[in-house]
Amino acid sequence: QVQLVESGGGLVQAGGSLRLSCAASGRTFRTYTMGWFRQAPGREREFVAAITWIGFSTDYADSVKGRFTISKDNTKNTLYLQMNSLEPEDTAVYYCAASPVHDITKRRTREYDYWGQGTQVTVSS
């Protein structure tokens, strides 16, 4: 069974940075697509970024492009999300997700089979 455990959330002032981590275990992830999603209070969960476990394909939501960077360390089975120039609108619970299909175009929550428990990111103005 795939397990995903996020960490690195917290409180930061606008303009600041945070790096989220997602430790993945339970499978060989070579064919997987990994994603970050977020959910603000009263809003639906939305796509943030995705990366294929093999190769260097990445995809970003327009709202974070140029500010956030998704990356991975294959040797540690860990996914990262570097968040710079944070804005109050980035406040949300951030979730790590995994799909067993190698496809960088995955942006919908239903396309991901496994989810972490989430980590809170709060950006103060």
Short mmCIF file of N, CA and C in Angstrom, two decimals:
data_model
loop_
_atom_site.label_atom_id
_atom_site.label_comp_id
_atom_site.label_asym_id
_atom_site.label_seq_id
_atom_site.Cartn_x
_atom_site.Cartn_y
_atom_site.Cartn_z
N GLN A 1 0.84 -1.19 0.00
CA GLN A 1 0.00 0.00 0.00
C GLN A 1 0.88 1.25 0.00
N VAL A 2 0.53 2.18 -0.85
CA VAL A 2 1.29 3.43 -0.94
C VAL A 2 0.96 4.31 0.26
N GLN A 3 2.01 4.86 0.85
CA GLN A 3 1.84 5.83 1.92
C GLN A 3 2.55 7.12 1.56
N LEU A 4 1.89 8.23 1.79
CA LEU A 4 2.44 9.55 1.52
C LEU A 4 2.33 10.39 2.78
N VAL A 5 3.45 10.96 3.21
CA VAL A 5 3.46 11.75 4.44
C VAL A 5 4.07 13.11 4.15
N GLU A 6 3.25 14.16 4.26
CA GLU A 6 3.72 15.52 4.02
C GLU A 6 4.30 16.13 5.28
N SER A 7 5.19 17.09 5.07
CA SER A 7 5.72 17.88 6.17
C SER A 7 6.21 19.21 5.61
N GLY A 8 6.50 20.15 6.52
CA GLY A 8 7.08 21.41 6.10
C GLY A 8 6.14 22.60 6.08
N GLY A 9 4.88 22.37 6.36
CA GLY A 9 3.95 23.49 6.40
C GLY A 9 4.21 24.39 7.60
N GLY A 10 3.53 25.53 7.61
CA GLY A 10 3.69 26.45 8.73
C GLY A 10 3.13 27.81 8.42
N LEU A 11 3.49 28.76 9.27
CA LEU A 11 3.05 30.15 9.13
C LEU A 11 4.20 30.99 8.61
N VAL A 12 3.94 31.77 7.57
CA VAL A 12 4.97 32.61 6.97
C VAL A 12 4.34 33.93 6.54
N GLN A 13 5.14 34.97 6.53
CA GLN A 13 4.66 36.26 6.07
C GLN A 13 4.63 36.31 4.54
N ALA A 14 3.79 37.16 4.03
CA ALA A 14 3.73 37.34 2.57
C ALA A 14 5.11 37.72 2.05
N GLY A 15 5.46 37.11 0.91
CA GLY A 15 6.78 37.31 0.35
C GLY A 15 7.80 36.29 0.79
N GLY A 16 7.45 35.51 1.79
CA GLY A 16 8.37 34.51 2.32
C GLY A 16 8.34 33.21 1.54
N SER A 17 9.08 32.23 2.06
CA SER A 17 9.23 30.94 1.37
C SER A 17 9.02 29.79 2.35
N LEU A 18 8.57 28.67 1.79
CA LEU A 18 8.47 27.41 2.51
C LEU A 18 8.82 26.29 1.55
N ARG A 19 9.32 25.19 2.09
CA ARG A 19 9.52 24.00 1.29
C ARG A 19 8.75 22.84 1.91
N LEU A 20 7.84 22.29 1.15
CA LEU A 20 7.08 21.12 1.58
C LEU A 20 7.77 19.86 1.11
N SER A 21 7.68 18.82 1.92
CA SER A 21 8.21 17.51 1.57
C SER A 21 7.11 16.47 1.64
N CYS A 22 7.27 15.43 0.83
CA CYS A 22 6.32 14.32 0.84
C CYS A 22 7.14 13.03 0.75
N ALA A 23 7.17 12.28 1.83
CA ALA A 23 7.87 11.01 1.85
C ALA A 23 6.94 9.91 1.36
N ALA A 24 7.38 9.21 0.31
CA ALA A 24 6.55 8.17 -0.30
C ALA A 24 7.13 6.79 0.00
N SER A 25 6.25 5.85 0.29
CA SER A 25 6.71 4.49 0.58
C SER A 25 5.65 3.48 0.15
N GLY A 26 6.07 2.23 0.06
CA GLY A 26 5.13 1.15 -0.19
C GLY A 26 5.15 0.59 -1.59
N ARG A 27 5.77 1.30 -2.52
CA ARG A 27 5.80 0.81 -3.90
C ARG A 27 7.08 1.28 -4.58
N THR A 28 7.30 0.73 -5.77
CA THR A 28 8.30 1.29 -6.66
C THR A 28 7.58 2.32 -7.52
N PHE A 29 8.08 3.54 -7.50
CA PHE A 29 7.33 4.64 -8.09
C PHE A 29 7.78 5.00 -9.50
N ARG A 30 8.53 4.14 -10.16
CA ARG A 30 9.12 4.49 -11.44
C ARG A 30 8.11 4.97 -12.45
N THR A 31 6.93 4.38 -12.49
CA THR A 31 5.94 4.75 -13.51
C THR A 31 4.94 5.79 -13.01
N TYR A 32 5.15 6.31 -11.82
CA TYR A 32 4.15 7.16 -11.21
C TYR A 32 4.25 8.62 -11.65
N THR A 33 3.12 9.29 -11.53
CA THR A 33 3.05 10.74 -11.59
C THR A 33 2.71 11.23 -10.18
N MET A 34 3.45 12.22 -9.71
CA MET A 34 3.26 12.75 -8.37
C MET A 34 2.74 14.18 -8.48
N GLY A 35 1.84 14.54 -7.58
CA GLY A 35 1.28 15.88 -7.66
C GLY A 35 1.13 16.53 -6.32
N TRP A 36 1.02 17.84 -6.34
CA TRP A 36 0.66 18.65 -5.17
C TRP A 36 -0.67 19.33 -5.47
N PHE A 37 -1.55 19.26 -4.51
CA PHE A 37 -2.84 19.94 -4.57
C PHE A 37 -3.00 20.78 -3.31
N ARG A 38 -3.96 21.68 -3.32
CA ARG A 38 -4.24 22.46 -2.13
C ARG A 38 -5.74 22.70 -2.01
N GLN A 39 -6.16 22.93 -0.77
CA GLN A 39 -7.56 23.19 -0.51
C GLN A 39 -7.70 24.26 0.55
N ALA A 40 -8.28 25.38 0.16
CA ALA A 40 -8.55 26.48 1.07
C ALA A 40 -9.95 26.30 1.67
N PRO A 41 -10.20 26.90 2.84
CA PRO A 41 -11.52 26.75 3.46
C PRO A 41 -12.65 27.19 2.54
N GLY A 42 -13.65 26.33 2.40
CA GLY A 42 -14.80 26.66 1.57
C GLY A 42 -14.58 26.51 0.08
N ARG A 43 -13.43 25.99 -0.31
CA ARG A 43 -13.12 25.85 -1.74
C ARG A 43 -12.81 24.40 -2.07
N GLU A 44 -12.92 24.08 -3.34
CA GLU A 44 -12.58 22.74 -3.78
C GLU A 44 -11.06 22.55 -3.81
N ARG A 45 -10.66 21.29 -3.72
CA ARG A 45 -9.25 20.99 -3.83
C ARG A 45 -8.79 21.28 -5.26
N GLU A 46 -7.64 21.97 -5.38
CA GLU A 46 -7.18 22.37 -6.70
C GLU A 46 -5.75 21.92 -6.96
N PHE A 47 -5.48 21.73 -8.23
CA PHE A 47 -4.16 21.33 -8.69
C PHE A 47 -3.15 22.45 -8.49
N VAL A 48 -1.95 22.07 -8.06
CA VAL A 48 -0.85 23.03 -7.91
C VAL A 48 0.28 22.69 -8.88
N ALA A 49 0.77 21.45 -8.81
CA ALA A 49 1.91 21.08 -9.65
C ALA A 49 1.98 19.56 -9.74
N ALA A 50 2.67 19.08 -10.80
CA ALA A 50 2.86 17.65 -10.98
C ALA A 50 4.23 17.38 -11.58
N ILE A 51 4.72 16.16 -11.35
CA ILE A 51 6.01 15.75 -11.90
C ILE A 51 5.96 14.25 -12.13
N THR A 52 6.61 13.80 -13.20
CA THR A 52 6.70 12.36 -13.43
C THR A 52 7.91 11.82 -12.67
N TRP A 53 7.75 10.62 -12.11
CA TRP A 53 8.82 10.10 -11.28
C TRP A 53 10.07 9.80 -12.10
N ILE A 54 9.86 9.35 -13.32
CA ILE A 54 10.98 9.15 -14.24
C ILE A 54 10.98 10.30 -15.23
N GLY A 55 12.15 10.88 -15.44
CA GLY A 55 12.23 12.00 -16.36
C GLY A 55 12.07 13.33 -15.65
N PHE A 56 11.91 14.38 -16.39
CA PHE A 56 11.91 15.72 -15.83
C PHE A 56 10.68 16.51 -16.24
N SER A 57 9.62 15.82 -16.58
CA SER A 57 8.40 16.53 -16.97
C SER A 57 7.72 17.12 -15.77
N THR A 58 7.36 18.41 -15.87
CA THR A 58 6.64 19.09 -14.80
C THR A 58 5.49 19.89 -15.38
N ASP A 59 4.54 20.20 -14.50
CA ASP A 59 3.37 20.98 -14.90
C ASP A 59 2.96 21.82 -13.70
N TYR A 60 2.51 23.06 -13.96
CA TYR A 60 2.14 23.97 -12.88
C TYR A 60 0.82 24.65 -13.18
N ALA A 61 0.07 24.91 -12.14
CA ALA A 61 -1.09 25.78 -12.28
C ALA A 61 -0.61 27.19 -12.57
N ASP A 62 -1.38 27.92 -13.34
CA ASP A 62 -0.98 29.29 -13.70
C ASP A 62 -0.77 30.16 -12.47
N SER A 63 -1.52 29.91 -11.41
CA SER A 63 -1.45 30.76 -10.23
C SER A 63 -0.13 30.64 -9.47
N VAL A 64 0.62 29.57 -9.71
CA VAL A 64 1.87 29.38 -8.99
C VAL A 64 3.09 29.36 -9.91
N LYS A 65 2.86 29.40 -11.20
CA LYS A 65 3.97 29.32 -12.16
C LYS A 65 4.93 30.47 -11.94
N GLY A 66 6.22 30.14 -11.86
CA GLY A 66 7.23 31.15 -11.63
C GLY A 66 7.53 31.39 -10.16
N ARG A 67 6.68 30.90 -9.27
CA ARG A 67 6.89 31.07 -7.83
C ARG A 67 7.16 29.73 -7.13
N PHE A 68 6.52 28.68 -7.59
CA PHE A 68 6.66 27.35 -6.98
C PHE A 68 7.48 26.45 -7.89
N THR A 69 8.23 25.54 -7.28
CA THR A 69 9.00 24.56 -8.02
C THR A 69 8.78 23.17 -7.43
N ILE A 70 8.36 22.23 -8.26
CA ILE A 70 8.20 20.85 -7.82
C ILE A 70 9.46 20.08 -8.22
N SER A 71 9.90 19.21 -7.31
CA SER A 71 11.08 18.41 -7.59
C SER A 71 10.99 17.10 -6.81
N LYS A 72 11.97 16.23 -7.01
CA LYS A 72 11.96 14.92 -6.35
C LYS A 72 13.37 14.44 -6.15
N ASP A 73 13.53 13.59 -5.15
CA ASP A 73 14.78 12.90 -4.91
C ASP A 73 14.48 11.41 -5.00
N ASN A 74 14.86 10.82 -6.12
CA ASN A 74 14.54 9.41 -6.33
C ASN A 74 15.19 8.50 -5.30
N THR A 75 16.37 8.87 -4.83
CA THR A 75 17.08 8.02 -3.88
C THR A 75 16.40 8.00 -2.51
N LYS A 76 15.67 9.07 -2.21
CA LYS A 76 14.98 9.17 -0.92
C LYS A 76 13.48 8.93 -1.06
N ASN A 77 13.00 8.70 -2.28
CA ASN A 77 11.56 8.57 -2.51
C ASN A 77 10.79 9.74 -1.91
N THR A 78 11.30 10.93 -2.15
CA THR A 78 10.71 12.13 -1.55
C THR A 78 10.40 13.16 -2.63
N LEU A 79 9.23 13.74 -2.51
CA LEU A 79 8.74 14.80 -3.39
C LEU A 79 8.82 16.12 -2.64
N TYR A 80 9.13 17.20 -3.36
CA TYR A 80 9.25 18.51 -2.73
C TYR A 80 8.39 19.54 -3.48
N LEU A 81 8.04 20.59 -2.75
CA LEU A 81 7.42 21.75 -3.36
C LEU A 81 8.06 22.98 -2.72
N GLN A 82 8.93 23.64 -3.47
CA GLN A 82 9.54 24.89 -3.02
C GLN A 82 8.60 26.03 -3.37
N MET A 83 8.19 26.77 -2.36
CA MET A 83 7.23 27.86 -2.56
C MET A 83 7.89 29.18 -2.20
N ASN A 84 8.04 30.04 -3.18
CA ASN A 84 8.64 31.36 -2.98
C ASN A 84 7.60 32.45 -3.25
N SER A 85 7.91 33.64 -2.81
CA SER A 85 7.02 34.80 -3.01
C SER A 85 5.59 34.45 -2.61
N LEU A 86 5.44 33.88 -1.45
CA LEU A 86 4.12 33.43 -1.02
C LEU A 86 3.18 34.60 -0.81
N GLU A 87 1.91 34.35 -1.12
CA GLU A 87 0.86 35.35 -1.01
C GLU A 87 -0.22 34.82 -0.07
N PRO A 88 -0.99 35.72 0.54
CA PRO A 88 -2.08 35.25 1.42
C PRO A 88 -3.02 34.28 0.70
N GLU A 89 -3.17 34.47 -0.60
CA GLU A 89 -4.05 33.58 -1.38
C GLU A 89 -3.52 32.15 -1.48
N ASP A 90 -2.27 31.95 -1.10
CA ASP A 90 -1.71 30.59 -1.10
C ASP A 90 -2.06 29.82 0.17
N THR A 91 -2.70 30.47 1.12
CA THR A 91 -3.09 29.81 2.35
C THR A 91 -4.05 28.67 2.07
N ALA A 92 -3.69 27.46 2.52
CA ALA A 92 -4.49 26.27 2.26
C ALA A 92 -3.83 25.08 2.94
N VAL A 93 -4.55 23.97 2.95
CA VAL A 93 -3.93 22.68 3.29
C VAL A 93 -3.38 22.11 1.99
N TYR A 94 -2.12 21.74 2.02
CA TYR A 94 -1.45 21.22 0.84
C TYR A 94 -1.34 19.69 0.95
N TYR A 95 -1.71 19.02 -0.15
CA TYR A 95 -1.73 17.56 -0.19
C TYR A 95 -0.78 17.03 -1.27
N CYS A 96 -0.10 15.97 -0.93
CA CYS A 96 0.70 15.22 -1.87
C CYS A 96 -0.18 14.09 -2.42
N ALA A 97 -0.04 13.78 -3.72
CA ALA A 97 -0.86 12.75 -4.32
C ALA A 97 -0.03 11.94 -5.31
N ALA A 98 -0.45 10.70 -5.55
CA ALA A 98 0.27 9.82 -6.45
C ALA A 98 -0.69 9.08 -7.37
N SER A 99 -0.28 8.99 -8.65
CA SER A 99 -1.02 8.21 -9.63
C SER A 99 -0.07 7.19 -10.23
N PRO A 100 -0.51 5.95 -10.39
CA PRO A 100 0.38 4.93 -10.96
C PRO A 100 0.59 5.05 -12.47
N VAL A 101 0.00 6.04 -13.08
CA VAL A 101 0.10 6.23 -14.53
C VAL A 101 1.07 7.35 -14.85
N HIS A 102 2.00 7.09 -15.74
CA HIS A 102 3.00 8.07 -16.17
C HIS A 102 2.34 9.03 -17.16
N ASP A 103 1.87 10.17 -16.66
CA ASP A 103 1.15 11.11 -17.51
C ASP A 103 1.18 12.48 -16.86
N ILE A 104 1.97 13.39 -17.41
CA ILE A 104 2.17 14.71 -16.80
C ILE A 104 0.94 15.60 -16.92
N THR A 105 -0.04 15.19 -17.70
CA THR A 105 -1.22 16.04 -17.90
C THR A 105 -2.27 15.87 -16.80
N LYS A 106 -1.99 15.03 -15.83
CA LYS A 106 -2.98 14.78 -14.77
C LYS A 106 -3.13 16.00 -13.87
N ARG A 107 -4.33 16.58 -13.84
CA ARG A 107 -4.62 17.75 -13.01
C ARG A 107 -5.89 17.56 -12.17
N ARG A 108 -6.60 16.51 -12.37
CA ARG A 108 -7.86 16.32 -11.65
C ARG A 108 -7.67 15.40 -10.46
N THR A 109 -8.34 15.71 -9.36
CA THR A 109 -8.17 14.92 -8.14
C THR A 109 -8.54 13.46 -8.37
N ARG A 110 -9.52 13.19 -9.20
CA ARG A 110 -9.96 11.81 -9.40
C ARG A 110 -8.94 10.97 -10.18
N GLU A 111 -7.95 11.63 -10.74
CA GLU A 111 -6.92 10.91 -11.49
C GLU A 111 -5.79 10.40 -10.59
N TYR A 112 -5.84 10.76 -9.31
CA TYR A 112 -4.82 10.35 -8.37
C TYR A 112 -5.41 9.35 -7.38
N ASP A 113 -4.70 8.25 -7.18
CA ASP A 113 -5.22 7.16 -6.36
C ASP A 113 -4.84 7.25 -4.88
N TYR A 114 -3.73 7.91 -4.60
CA TYR A 114 -3.21 7.92 -3.24
C TYR A 114 -2.98 9.36 -2.78
N TRP A 115 -3.27 9.60 -1.50
CA TRP A 115 -3.19 10.95 -0.94
C TRP A 115 -2.54 10.94 0.43
N GLY A 116 -1.82 12.00 0.73
CA GLY A 116 -1.31 12.19 2.07
C GLY A 116 -2.36 12.84 2.95
N GLN A 117 -1.98 13.10 4.19
CA GLN A 117 -2.93 13.65 5.15
C GLN A 117 -3.02 15.16 5.08
N GLY A 118 -2.09 15.80 4.41
CA GLY A 118 -2.12 17.24 4.24
C GLY A 118 -1.27 17.97 5.27
N THR A 119 -0.78 19.13 4.87
CA THR A 119 -0.03 20.01 5.77
C THR A 119 -0.50 21.44 5.57
N GLN A 120 -0.70 22.15 6.67
CA GLN A 120 -1.27 23.50 6.60
C GLN A 120 -0.20 24.52 6.27
N VAL A 121 -0.52 25.37 5.31
CA VAL A 121 0.32 26.52 4.97
C VAL A 121 -0.52 27.78 5.18
N THR A 122 -0.02 28.68 6.01
CA THR A 122 -0.73 29.93 6.27
C THR A 122 0.20 31.08 5.97
N VAL A 123 -0.26 31.98 5.10
CA VAL A 123 0.53 33.14 4.70
C VAL A 123 -0.16 34.39 5.23
N SER A 124 0.51 35.12 6.07
CA SER A 124 -0.07 36.33 6.66
C SER A 124 0.31 37.55 5.84
N SER A 125 -0.59 38.51 5.82
CA SER A 125 -0.35 39.71 5.03
C SER A 125 0.36 40.77 5.84
#
